[in-house]
CSV table of C-alpha atoms in Angstrom, one decimal:
chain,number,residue,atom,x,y,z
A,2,UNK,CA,-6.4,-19.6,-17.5
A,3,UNK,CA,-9.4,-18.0,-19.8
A,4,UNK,CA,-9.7,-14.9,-17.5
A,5,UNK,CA,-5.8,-14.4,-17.7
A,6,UNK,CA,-5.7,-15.1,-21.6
A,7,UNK,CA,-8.8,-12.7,-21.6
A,8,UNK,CA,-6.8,-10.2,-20.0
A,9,UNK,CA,-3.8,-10.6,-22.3
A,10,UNK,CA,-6.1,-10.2,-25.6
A,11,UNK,CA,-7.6,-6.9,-24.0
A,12,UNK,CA,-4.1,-5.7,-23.5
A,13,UNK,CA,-3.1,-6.2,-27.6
A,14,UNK,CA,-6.3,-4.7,-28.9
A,15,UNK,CA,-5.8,-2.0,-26.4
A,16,UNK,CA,-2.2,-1.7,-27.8
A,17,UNK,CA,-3.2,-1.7,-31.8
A,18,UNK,CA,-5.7,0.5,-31.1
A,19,UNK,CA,-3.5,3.1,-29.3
A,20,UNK,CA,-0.6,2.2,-32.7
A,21,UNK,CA,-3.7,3.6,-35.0
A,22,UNK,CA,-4.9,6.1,-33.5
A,23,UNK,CA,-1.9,9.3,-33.5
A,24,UNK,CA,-0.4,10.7,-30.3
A,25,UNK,CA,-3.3,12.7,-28.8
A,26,UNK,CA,-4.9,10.2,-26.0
A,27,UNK,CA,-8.7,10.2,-26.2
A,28,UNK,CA,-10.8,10.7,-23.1
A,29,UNK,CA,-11.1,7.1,-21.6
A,30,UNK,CA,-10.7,5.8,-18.9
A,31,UNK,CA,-10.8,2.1,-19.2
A,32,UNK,CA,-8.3,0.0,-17.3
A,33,UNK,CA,-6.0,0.1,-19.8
A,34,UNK,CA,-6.9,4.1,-21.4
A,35,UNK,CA,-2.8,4.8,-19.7
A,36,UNK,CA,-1.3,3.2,-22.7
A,37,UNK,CA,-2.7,5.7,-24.9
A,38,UNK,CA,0.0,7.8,-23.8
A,39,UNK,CA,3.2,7.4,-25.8
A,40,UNK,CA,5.9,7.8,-22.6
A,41,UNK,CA,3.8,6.0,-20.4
A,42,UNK,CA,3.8,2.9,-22.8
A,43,UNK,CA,7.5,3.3,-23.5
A,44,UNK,CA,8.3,3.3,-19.7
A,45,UNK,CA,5.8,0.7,-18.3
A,46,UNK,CA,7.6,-1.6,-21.1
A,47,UNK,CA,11.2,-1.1,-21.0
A,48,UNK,CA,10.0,-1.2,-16.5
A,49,UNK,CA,8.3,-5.0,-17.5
A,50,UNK,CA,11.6,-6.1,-18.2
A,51,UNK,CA,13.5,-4.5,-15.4
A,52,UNK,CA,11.4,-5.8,-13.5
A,53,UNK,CA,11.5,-9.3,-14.6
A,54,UNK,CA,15.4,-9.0,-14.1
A,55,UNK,CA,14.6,-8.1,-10.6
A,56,UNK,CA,12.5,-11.3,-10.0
A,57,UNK,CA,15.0,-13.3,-11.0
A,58,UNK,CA,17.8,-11.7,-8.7
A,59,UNK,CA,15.1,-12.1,-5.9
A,60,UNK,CA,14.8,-16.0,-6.6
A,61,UNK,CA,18.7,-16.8,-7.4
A,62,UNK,CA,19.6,-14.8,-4.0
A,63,UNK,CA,17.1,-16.0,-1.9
A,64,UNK,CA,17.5,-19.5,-2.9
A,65,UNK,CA,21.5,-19.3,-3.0
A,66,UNK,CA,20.6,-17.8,0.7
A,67,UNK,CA,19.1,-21.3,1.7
A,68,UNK,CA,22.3,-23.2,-0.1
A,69,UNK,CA,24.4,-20.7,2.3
A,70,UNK,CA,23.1,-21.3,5.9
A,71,UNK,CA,20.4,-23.7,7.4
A,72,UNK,CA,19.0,-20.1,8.9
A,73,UNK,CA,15.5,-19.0,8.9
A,74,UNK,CA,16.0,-15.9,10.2
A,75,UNK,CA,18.7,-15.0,6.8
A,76,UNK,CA,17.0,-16.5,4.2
A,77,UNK,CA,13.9,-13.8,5.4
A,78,UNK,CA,16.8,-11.5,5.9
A,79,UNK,CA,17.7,-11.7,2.3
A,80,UNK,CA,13.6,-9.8,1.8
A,81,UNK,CA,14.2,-7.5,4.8
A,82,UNK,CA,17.6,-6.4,2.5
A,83,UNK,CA,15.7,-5.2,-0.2
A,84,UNK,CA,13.0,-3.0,2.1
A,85,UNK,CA,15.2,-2.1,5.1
A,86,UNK,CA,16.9,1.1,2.5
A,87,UNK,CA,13.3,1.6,1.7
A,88,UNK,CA,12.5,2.1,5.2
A,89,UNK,CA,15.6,3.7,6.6
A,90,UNK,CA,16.6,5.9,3.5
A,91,UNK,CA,12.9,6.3,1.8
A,92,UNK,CA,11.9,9.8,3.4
A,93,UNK,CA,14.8,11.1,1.8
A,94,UNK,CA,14.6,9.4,-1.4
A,95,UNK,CA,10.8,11.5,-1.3
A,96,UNK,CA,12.8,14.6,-0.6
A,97,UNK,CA,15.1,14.3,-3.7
A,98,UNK,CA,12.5,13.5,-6.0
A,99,UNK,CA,10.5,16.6,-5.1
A,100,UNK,CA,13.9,19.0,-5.3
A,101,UNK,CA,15.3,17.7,-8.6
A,102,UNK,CA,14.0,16.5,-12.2
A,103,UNK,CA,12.7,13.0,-10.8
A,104,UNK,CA,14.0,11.4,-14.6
A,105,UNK,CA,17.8,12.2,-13.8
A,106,UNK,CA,16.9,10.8,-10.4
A,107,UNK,CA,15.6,7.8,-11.7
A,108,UNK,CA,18.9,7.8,-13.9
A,109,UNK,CA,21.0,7.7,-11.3
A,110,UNK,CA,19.3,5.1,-9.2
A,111,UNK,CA,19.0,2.6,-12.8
A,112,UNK,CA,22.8,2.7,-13.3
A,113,UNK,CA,24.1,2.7,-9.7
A,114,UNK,CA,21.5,-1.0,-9.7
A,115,UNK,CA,23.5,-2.1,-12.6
A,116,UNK,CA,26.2,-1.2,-11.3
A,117,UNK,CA,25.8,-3.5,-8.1
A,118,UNK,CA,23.9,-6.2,-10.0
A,119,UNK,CA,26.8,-6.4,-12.7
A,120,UNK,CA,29.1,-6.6,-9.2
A,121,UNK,CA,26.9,-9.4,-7.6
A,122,UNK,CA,27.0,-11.6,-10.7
A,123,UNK,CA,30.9,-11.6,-10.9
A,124,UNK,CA,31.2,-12.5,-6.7
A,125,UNK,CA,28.6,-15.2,-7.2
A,126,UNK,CA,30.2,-16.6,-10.3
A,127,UNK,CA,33.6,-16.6,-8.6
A,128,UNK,CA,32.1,-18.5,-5.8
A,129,UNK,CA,33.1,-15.7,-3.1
A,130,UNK,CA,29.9,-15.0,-1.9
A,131,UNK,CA,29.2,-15.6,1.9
A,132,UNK,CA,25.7,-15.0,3.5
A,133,UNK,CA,26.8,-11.5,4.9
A,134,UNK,CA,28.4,-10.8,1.4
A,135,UNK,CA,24.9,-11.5,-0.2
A,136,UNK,CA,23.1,-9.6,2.4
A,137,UNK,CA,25.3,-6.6,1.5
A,138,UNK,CA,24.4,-6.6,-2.2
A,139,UNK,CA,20.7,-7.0,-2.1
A,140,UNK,CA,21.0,-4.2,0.6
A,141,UNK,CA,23.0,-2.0,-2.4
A,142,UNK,CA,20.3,-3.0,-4.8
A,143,UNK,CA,17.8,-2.2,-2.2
A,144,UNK,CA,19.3,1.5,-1.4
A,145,UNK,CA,19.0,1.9,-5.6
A,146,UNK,CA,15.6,0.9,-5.1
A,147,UNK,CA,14.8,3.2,-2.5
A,148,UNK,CA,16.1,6.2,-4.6
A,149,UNK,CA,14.3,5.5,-7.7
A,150,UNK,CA,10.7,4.3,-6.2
A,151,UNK,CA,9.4,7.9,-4.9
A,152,UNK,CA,10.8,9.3,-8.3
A,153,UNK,CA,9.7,7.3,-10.6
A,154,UNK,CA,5.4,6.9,-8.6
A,155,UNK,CA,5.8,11.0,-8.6
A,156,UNK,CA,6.5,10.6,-12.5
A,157,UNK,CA,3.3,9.0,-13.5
A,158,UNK,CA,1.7,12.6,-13.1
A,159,UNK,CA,4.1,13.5,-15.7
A,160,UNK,CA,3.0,10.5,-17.9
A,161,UNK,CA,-0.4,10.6,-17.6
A,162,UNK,CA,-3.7,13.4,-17.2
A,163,UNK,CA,-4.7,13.4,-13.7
A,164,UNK,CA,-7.9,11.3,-14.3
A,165,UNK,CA,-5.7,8.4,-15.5
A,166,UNK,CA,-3.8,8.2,-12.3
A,167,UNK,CA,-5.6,5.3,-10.4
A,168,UNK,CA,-5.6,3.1,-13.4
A,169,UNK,CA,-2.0,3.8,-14.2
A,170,UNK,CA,-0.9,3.0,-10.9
A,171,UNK,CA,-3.0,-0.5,-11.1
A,172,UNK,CA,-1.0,-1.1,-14.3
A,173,UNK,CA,1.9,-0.6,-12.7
A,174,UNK,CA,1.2,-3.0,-10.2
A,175,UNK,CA,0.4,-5.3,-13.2
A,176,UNK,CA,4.1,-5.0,-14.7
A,177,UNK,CA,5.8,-5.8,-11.6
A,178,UNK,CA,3.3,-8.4,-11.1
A,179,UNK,CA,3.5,-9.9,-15.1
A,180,UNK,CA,7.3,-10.2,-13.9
A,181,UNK,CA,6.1,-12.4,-11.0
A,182,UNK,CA,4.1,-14.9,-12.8
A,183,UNK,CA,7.3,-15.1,-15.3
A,184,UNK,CA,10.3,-14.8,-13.4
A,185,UNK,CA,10.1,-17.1,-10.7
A,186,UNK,CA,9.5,-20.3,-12.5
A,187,UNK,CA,12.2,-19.2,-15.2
A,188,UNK,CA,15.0,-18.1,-12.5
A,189,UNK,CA,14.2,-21.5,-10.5
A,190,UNK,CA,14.7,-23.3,-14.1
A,191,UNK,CA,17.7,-21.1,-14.8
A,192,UNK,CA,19.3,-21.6,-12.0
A,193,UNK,CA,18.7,-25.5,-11.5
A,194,UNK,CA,20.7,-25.7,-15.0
A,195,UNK,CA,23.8,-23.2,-14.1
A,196,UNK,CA,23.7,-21.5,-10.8
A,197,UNK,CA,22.4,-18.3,-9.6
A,198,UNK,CA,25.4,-16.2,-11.0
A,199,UNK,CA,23.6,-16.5,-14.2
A,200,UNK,CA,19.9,-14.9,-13.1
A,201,UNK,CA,22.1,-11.9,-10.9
A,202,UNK,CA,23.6,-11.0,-14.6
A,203,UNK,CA,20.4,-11.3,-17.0
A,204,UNK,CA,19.6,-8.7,-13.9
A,205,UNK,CA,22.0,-6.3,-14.2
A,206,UNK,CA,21.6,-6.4,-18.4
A,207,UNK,CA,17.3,-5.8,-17.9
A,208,UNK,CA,18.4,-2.0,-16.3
A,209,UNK,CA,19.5,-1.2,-20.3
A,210,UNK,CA,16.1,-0.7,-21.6
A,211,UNK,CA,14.9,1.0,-18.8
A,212,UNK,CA,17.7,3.8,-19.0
A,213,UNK,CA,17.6,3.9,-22.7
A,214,UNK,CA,13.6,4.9,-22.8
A,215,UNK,CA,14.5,7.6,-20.0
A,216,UNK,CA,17.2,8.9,-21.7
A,217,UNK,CA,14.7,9.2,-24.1
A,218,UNK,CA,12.0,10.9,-22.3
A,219,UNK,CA,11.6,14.6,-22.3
A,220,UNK,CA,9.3,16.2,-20.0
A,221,UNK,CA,7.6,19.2,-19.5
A,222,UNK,CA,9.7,20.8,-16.7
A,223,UNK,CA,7.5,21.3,-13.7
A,224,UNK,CA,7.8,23.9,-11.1
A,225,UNK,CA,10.2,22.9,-8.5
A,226,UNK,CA,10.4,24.9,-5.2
A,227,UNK,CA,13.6,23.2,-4.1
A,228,UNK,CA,14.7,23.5,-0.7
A,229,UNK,CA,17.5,21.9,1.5
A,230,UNK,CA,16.7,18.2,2.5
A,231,UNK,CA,16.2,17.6,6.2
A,232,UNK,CA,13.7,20.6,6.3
A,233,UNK,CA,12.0,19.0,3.0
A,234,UNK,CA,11.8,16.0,4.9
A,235,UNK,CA,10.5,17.6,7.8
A,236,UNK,CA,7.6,19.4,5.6
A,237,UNK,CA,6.5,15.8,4.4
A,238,UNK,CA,6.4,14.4,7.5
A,239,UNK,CA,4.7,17.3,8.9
A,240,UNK,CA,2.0,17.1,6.2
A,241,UNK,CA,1.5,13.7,6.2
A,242,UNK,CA,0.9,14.5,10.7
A,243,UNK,CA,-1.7,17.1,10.2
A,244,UNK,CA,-3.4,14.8,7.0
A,245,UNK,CA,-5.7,12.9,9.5
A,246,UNK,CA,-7.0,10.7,6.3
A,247,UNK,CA,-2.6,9.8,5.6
A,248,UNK,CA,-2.6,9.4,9.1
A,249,UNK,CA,-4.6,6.3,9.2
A,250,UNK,CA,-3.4,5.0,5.9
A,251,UNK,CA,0.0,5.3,7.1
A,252,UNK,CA,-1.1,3.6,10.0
A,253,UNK,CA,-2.8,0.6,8.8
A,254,UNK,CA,0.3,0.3,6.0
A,255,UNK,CA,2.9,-0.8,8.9
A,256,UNK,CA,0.4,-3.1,10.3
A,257,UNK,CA,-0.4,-4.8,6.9
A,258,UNK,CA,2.6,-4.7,6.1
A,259,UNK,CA,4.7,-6.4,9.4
A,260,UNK,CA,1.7,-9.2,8.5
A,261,UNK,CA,2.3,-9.2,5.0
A,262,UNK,CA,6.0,-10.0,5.2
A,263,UNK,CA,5.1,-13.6,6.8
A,264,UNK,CA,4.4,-15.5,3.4
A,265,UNK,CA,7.2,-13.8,1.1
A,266,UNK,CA,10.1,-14.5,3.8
A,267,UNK,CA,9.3,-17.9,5.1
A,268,UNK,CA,8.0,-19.2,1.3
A,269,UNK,CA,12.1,-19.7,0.9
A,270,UNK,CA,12.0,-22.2,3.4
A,271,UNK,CA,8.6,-23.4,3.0
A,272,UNK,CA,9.6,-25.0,-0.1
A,273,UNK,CA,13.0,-26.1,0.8
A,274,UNK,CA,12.3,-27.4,4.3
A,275,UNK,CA,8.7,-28.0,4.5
A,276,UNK,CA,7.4,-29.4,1.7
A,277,UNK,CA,11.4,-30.6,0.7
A,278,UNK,CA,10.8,-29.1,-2.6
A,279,UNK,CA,13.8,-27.4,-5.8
A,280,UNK,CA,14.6,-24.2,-7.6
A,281,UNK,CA,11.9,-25.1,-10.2
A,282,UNK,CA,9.2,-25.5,-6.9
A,283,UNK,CA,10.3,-22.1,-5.6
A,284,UNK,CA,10.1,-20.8,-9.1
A,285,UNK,CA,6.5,-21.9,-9.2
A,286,UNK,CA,5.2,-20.9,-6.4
A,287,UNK,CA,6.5,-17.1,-7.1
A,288,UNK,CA,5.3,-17.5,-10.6
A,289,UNK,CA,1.5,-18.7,-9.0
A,290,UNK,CA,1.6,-15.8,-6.1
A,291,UNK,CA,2.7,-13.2,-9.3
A,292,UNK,CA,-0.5,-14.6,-11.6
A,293,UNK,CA,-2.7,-14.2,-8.7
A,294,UNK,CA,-1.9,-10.5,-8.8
A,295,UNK,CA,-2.1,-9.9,-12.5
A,296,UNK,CA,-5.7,-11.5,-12.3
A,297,UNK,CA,-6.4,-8.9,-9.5
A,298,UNK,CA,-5.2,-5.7,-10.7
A,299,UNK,CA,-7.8,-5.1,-13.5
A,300,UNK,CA,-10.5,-5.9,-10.9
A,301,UNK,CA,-9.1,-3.3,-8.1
A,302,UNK,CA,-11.0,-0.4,-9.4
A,303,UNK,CA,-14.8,-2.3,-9.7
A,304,UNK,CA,-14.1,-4.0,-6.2
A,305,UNK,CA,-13.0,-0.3,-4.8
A,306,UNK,CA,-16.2,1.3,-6.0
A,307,UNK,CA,-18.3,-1.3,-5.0
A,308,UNK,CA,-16.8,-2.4,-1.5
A,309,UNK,CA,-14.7,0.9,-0.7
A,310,UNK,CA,-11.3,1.2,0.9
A,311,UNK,CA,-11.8,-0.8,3.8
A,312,UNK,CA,-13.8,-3.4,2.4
A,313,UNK,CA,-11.3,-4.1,-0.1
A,314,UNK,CA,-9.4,-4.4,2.4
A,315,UNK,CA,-11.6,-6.7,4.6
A,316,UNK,CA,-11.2,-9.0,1.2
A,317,UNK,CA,-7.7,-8.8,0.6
A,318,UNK,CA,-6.4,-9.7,4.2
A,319,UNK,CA,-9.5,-12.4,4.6
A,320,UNK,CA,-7.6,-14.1,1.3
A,321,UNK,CA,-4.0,-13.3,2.8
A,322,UNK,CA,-5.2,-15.3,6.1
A,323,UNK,CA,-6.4,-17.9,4.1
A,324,UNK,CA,-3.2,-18.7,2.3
A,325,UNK,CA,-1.4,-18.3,5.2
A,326,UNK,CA,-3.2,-21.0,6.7
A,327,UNK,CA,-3.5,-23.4,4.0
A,328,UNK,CA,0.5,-22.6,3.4
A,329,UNK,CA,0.8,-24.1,7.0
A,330,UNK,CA,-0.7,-26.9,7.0
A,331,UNK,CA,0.6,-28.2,3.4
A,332,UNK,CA,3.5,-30.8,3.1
A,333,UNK,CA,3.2,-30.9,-0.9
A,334,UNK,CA,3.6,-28.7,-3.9
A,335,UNK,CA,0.3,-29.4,-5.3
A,336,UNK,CA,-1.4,-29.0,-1.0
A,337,UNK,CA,1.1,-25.4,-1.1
A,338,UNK,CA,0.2,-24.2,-4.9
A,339,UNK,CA,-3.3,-22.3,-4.0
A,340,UNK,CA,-1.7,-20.5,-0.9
A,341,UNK,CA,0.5,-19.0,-3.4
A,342,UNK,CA,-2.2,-17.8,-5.8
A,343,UNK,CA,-4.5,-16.8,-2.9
A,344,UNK,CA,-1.5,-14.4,-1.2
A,345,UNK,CA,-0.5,-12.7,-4.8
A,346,UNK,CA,-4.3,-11.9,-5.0
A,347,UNK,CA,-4.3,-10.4,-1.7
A,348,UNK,CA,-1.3,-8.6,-1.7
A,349,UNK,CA,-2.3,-6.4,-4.7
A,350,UNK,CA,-5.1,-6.0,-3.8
A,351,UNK,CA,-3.8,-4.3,-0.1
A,352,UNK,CA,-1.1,-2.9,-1.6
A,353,UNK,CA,-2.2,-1.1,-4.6
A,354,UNK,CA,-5.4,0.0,-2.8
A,355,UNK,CA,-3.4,1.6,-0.2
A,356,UNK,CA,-1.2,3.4,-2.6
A,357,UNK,CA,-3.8,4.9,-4.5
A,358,UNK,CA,-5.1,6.2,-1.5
A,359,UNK,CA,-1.5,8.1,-0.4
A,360,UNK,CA,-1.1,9.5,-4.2
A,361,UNK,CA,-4.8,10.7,-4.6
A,362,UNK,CA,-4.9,12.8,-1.1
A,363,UNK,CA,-1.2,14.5,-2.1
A,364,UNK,CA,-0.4,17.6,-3.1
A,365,UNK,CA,1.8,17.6,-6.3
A,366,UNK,CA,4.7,19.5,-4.4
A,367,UNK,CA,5.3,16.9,-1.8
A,368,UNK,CA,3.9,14.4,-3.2
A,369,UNK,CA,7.2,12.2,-3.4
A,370,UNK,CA,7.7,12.7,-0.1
A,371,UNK,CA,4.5,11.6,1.0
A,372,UNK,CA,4.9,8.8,-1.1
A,373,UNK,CA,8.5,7.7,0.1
A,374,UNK,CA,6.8,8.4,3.7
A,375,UNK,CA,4.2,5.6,3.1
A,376,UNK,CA,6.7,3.5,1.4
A,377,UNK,CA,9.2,3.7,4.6
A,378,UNK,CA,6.3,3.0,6.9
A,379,UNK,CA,5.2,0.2,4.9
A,380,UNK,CA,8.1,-1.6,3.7
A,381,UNK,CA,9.5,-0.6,7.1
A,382,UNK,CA,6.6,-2.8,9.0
A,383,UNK,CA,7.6,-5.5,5.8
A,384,UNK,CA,11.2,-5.2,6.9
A,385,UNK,CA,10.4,-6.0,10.8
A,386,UNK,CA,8.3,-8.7,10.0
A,387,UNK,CA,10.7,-10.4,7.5
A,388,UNK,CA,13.1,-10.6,11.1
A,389,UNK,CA,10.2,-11.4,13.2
A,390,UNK,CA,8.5,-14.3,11.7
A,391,UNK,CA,12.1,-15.6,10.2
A,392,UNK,CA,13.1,-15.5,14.4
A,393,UNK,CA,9.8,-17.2,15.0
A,394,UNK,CA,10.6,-20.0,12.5
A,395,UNK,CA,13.6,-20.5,13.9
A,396,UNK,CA,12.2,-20.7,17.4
A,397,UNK,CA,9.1,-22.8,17.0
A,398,UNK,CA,8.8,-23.9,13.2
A,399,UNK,CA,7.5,-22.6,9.7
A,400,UNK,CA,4.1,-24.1,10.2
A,401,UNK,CA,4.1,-22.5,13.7
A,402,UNK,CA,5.3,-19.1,12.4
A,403,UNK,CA,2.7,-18.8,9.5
A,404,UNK,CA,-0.3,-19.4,12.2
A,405,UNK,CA,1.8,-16.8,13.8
A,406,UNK,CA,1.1,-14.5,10.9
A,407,UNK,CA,-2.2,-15.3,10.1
A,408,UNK,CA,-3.7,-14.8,13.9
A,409,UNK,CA,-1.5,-11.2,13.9
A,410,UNK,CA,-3.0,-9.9,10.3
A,411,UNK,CA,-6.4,-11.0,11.8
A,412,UNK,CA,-6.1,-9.2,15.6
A,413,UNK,CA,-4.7,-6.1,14.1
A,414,UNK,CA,-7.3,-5.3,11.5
A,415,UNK,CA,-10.4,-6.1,14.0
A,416,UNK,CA,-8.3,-3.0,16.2
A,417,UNK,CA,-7.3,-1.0,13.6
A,418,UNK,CA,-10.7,-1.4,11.6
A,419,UNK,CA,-11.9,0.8,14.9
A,420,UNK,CA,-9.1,3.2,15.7
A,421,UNK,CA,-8.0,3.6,12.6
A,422,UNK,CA,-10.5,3.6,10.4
A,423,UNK,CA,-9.8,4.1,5.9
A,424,UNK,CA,-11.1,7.1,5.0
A,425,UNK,CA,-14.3,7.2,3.8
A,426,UNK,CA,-14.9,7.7,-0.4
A,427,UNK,CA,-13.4,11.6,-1.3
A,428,UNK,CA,-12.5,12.4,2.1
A,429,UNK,CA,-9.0,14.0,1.5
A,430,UNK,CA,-8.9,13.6,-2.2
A,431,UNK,CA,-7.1,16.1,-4.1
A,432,UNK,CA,-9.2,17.3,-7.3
A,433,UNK,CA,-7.2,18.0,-10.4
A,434,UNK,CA,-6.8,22.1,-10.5
């Protein structure tokens, strides 16, 4: 609680010192330097609040999910919604975001979300919602999300001087991730009071701020050598084959990822079937899993230059197995609680690590391709093991499925630790011209 109030503190004075100190960004490059920079604070922000909204839709539907059908396999559906667009769309997405302004696209994708959310909240209020019915809505919100991601991880360039860029993608990680800690245990407590018509609404309301700032926001117009979209999309994916250093982070994101999805889909039923637990228990656990990440994030960069890529992420899927495990064998909150902290740790520390790596070893003119490629691939190997280990519960048991997990993340990283191996520090990076 010290470290995270620690954290908070550095934060502020980082804050009042950037409110005194004019426009122009000094050189630093502490973890928090980004927020010298006018637009970046503005949109990481108004992007806190959006993204609390979207924690609470993620609770409220995953929980109503469990309230819907006795099903495994679509309460880790309801996760698989949100990433399958990601996956199937994503390439695309990257496309778009390198052909047009990436603010209008990130416009577009805000208000078609609110658009959906605002529609989910009315269907859930009326009580028409069936499982297939929710399924379809968080797979609209999904296909906003898959428009908006590759725009809006390409903008940061535009936010920020290229030697900011690994520490503004860890505070990124540490907005969606503040939204975590916060938004689970308040959706599970607002929707134990009301219902979950009532989280799926404060949702589609958080999108406001978010547009208003990027209405806002002015760029510099950048160079855009616009061409039509299945041959854009072939030029990333092209790149991204000759790239022998994306090649193996592309590879070793599916196969995190498929392991990754075993916590986050069965944690649903976890709670409600294993350890017989309420909304507010859900809500704790999220909110445990999301302060484990915001306690990580500041440390990414330190652990990265001290253990490299691939021992951070030896660390990160070492933790990962551990929750899984201790997640398996608990039949109480309090036995359940430290899996939860232990798997947020470990999931940004994986996932941010591997981001960093895509972004710093991309050229600026396909880089949202290459970033929607990595997303697709990842959140693609998320989306399959959402089905898998949901099937697996429903086959042989949570406990038995989370083992399932745990032995698969360990198996595949001995393999993939030899065949495809991180790439070593600066191989492929791209220097600032």
């Amino acid at each position: 609680m010290t470290k995270q109030h620690d954290i908070v503190e550095e934060l502020v004075e980082e804050v009042v010192e950037v409110a005194t100190a004019g426009l122009v960004p000094p050189p630093a490059h502490g973890t928090f330097s980004p927020f010298r920079y006018p637009v970046f604070r503005a949109i990481w922000i108004a992007n806190l609040f959006s993204n609390l909204g979207s924690t609470l839709q993620s609770v409220g539907a995953a929980w109503l999910m469990t309230e819907l059908t006795p099903s495994h396999q679509l309460v880790a559906l309801v996760q698989a919604s949100a990433t399958v667009p990601i996956m199937l769309l994503g390439v695309f997405a990257g496309a778009i975001a390198d052909n047009y302004d990436r603010r209008l696209v990130m416009l577009v994708s805000q208000v078609g979300m609110l658009t959906v959310s605002a529609l989910l909240a009315v269907m859930a209020y009326a009580g028409w919602l069936t499982p297939f019915l929710l399924l379809a809505f968080t797979l609209g919100v999904g296909t906003g999300t898959a428009l908006n991601s590759p725009a809006w991880q390409a903008s940061v360039r535009q936010q920020v001087d290229p030697e900011q860029l690994p520490q503004a993608i860890a505070l990124n990680s540490i907005s969606f991730n503040i939204a975590r800690s916060i938004g689970p245990a308040l959706g599970g407590l607002l929707i134990s009071i009301w219902n979950p018509a009532f989280a799926f609404a404060i949702n589609a309301i958080s999108y406001i701020g978010l547009i208003g700032v990027l209405l806002w926001w002015k760029p510099e117009a950048r160079t855009i050598n616009a061409r039509p979209i299945l041959p854009a999309v072939g030029a990333g994916i092209a790149f991204c084959a000759r790239s022998v250093p994306l090649r193996r982070i592309l590879i070793r994101g599916f196969a995190l990822g498929f392991c990754l999805a075993t916590f986050q889909s069965l944690l649903p039923g976890l709670v409600h079937d294993s350890i017989h637990g309420q909304e507010l228990d859900y809500g704790i656990m999220l909110g445990l899993f999301g302060i484990g990440s915001i306690l990580a994030a500041p440390l990414i960069g330190p652990i990265r230059r001290r253990l490299g890529l691939e021992g951070i992420l030896i660390l990160g899927s070492g933790l990962y197995i551990a929750a899984l495990l201790i997640a398996a064998i608990g039949h109480s909150l309090p036995a359940v609680m430290p899996a939860a902290f232990l798997a947020g740790v470990s999931w940004v520390l994986i996932l941010t690590t591997i981001n960093t790596a895509v972004q710093m070893r991309s050229p600026d003119e396909v880089l949202g391709r290459c970033l929607s490629i990595y997303q697709a691939v990842t959140f693609g190997g998320m989306a399959l093991g959402a089905w898998t280990w949901g099937s697996v519960a429903d086959w042989k048991g949570i406990p038995f499925a989370l083992h399932g997990g745990a032995a698969a993340l360990f198996v595949s990283f001995l393999v993939l630790r030899f065949l495809a191996p991180m790439p070593r520090p600066g191989e492929g990076v791209l220097r600032p011209r």
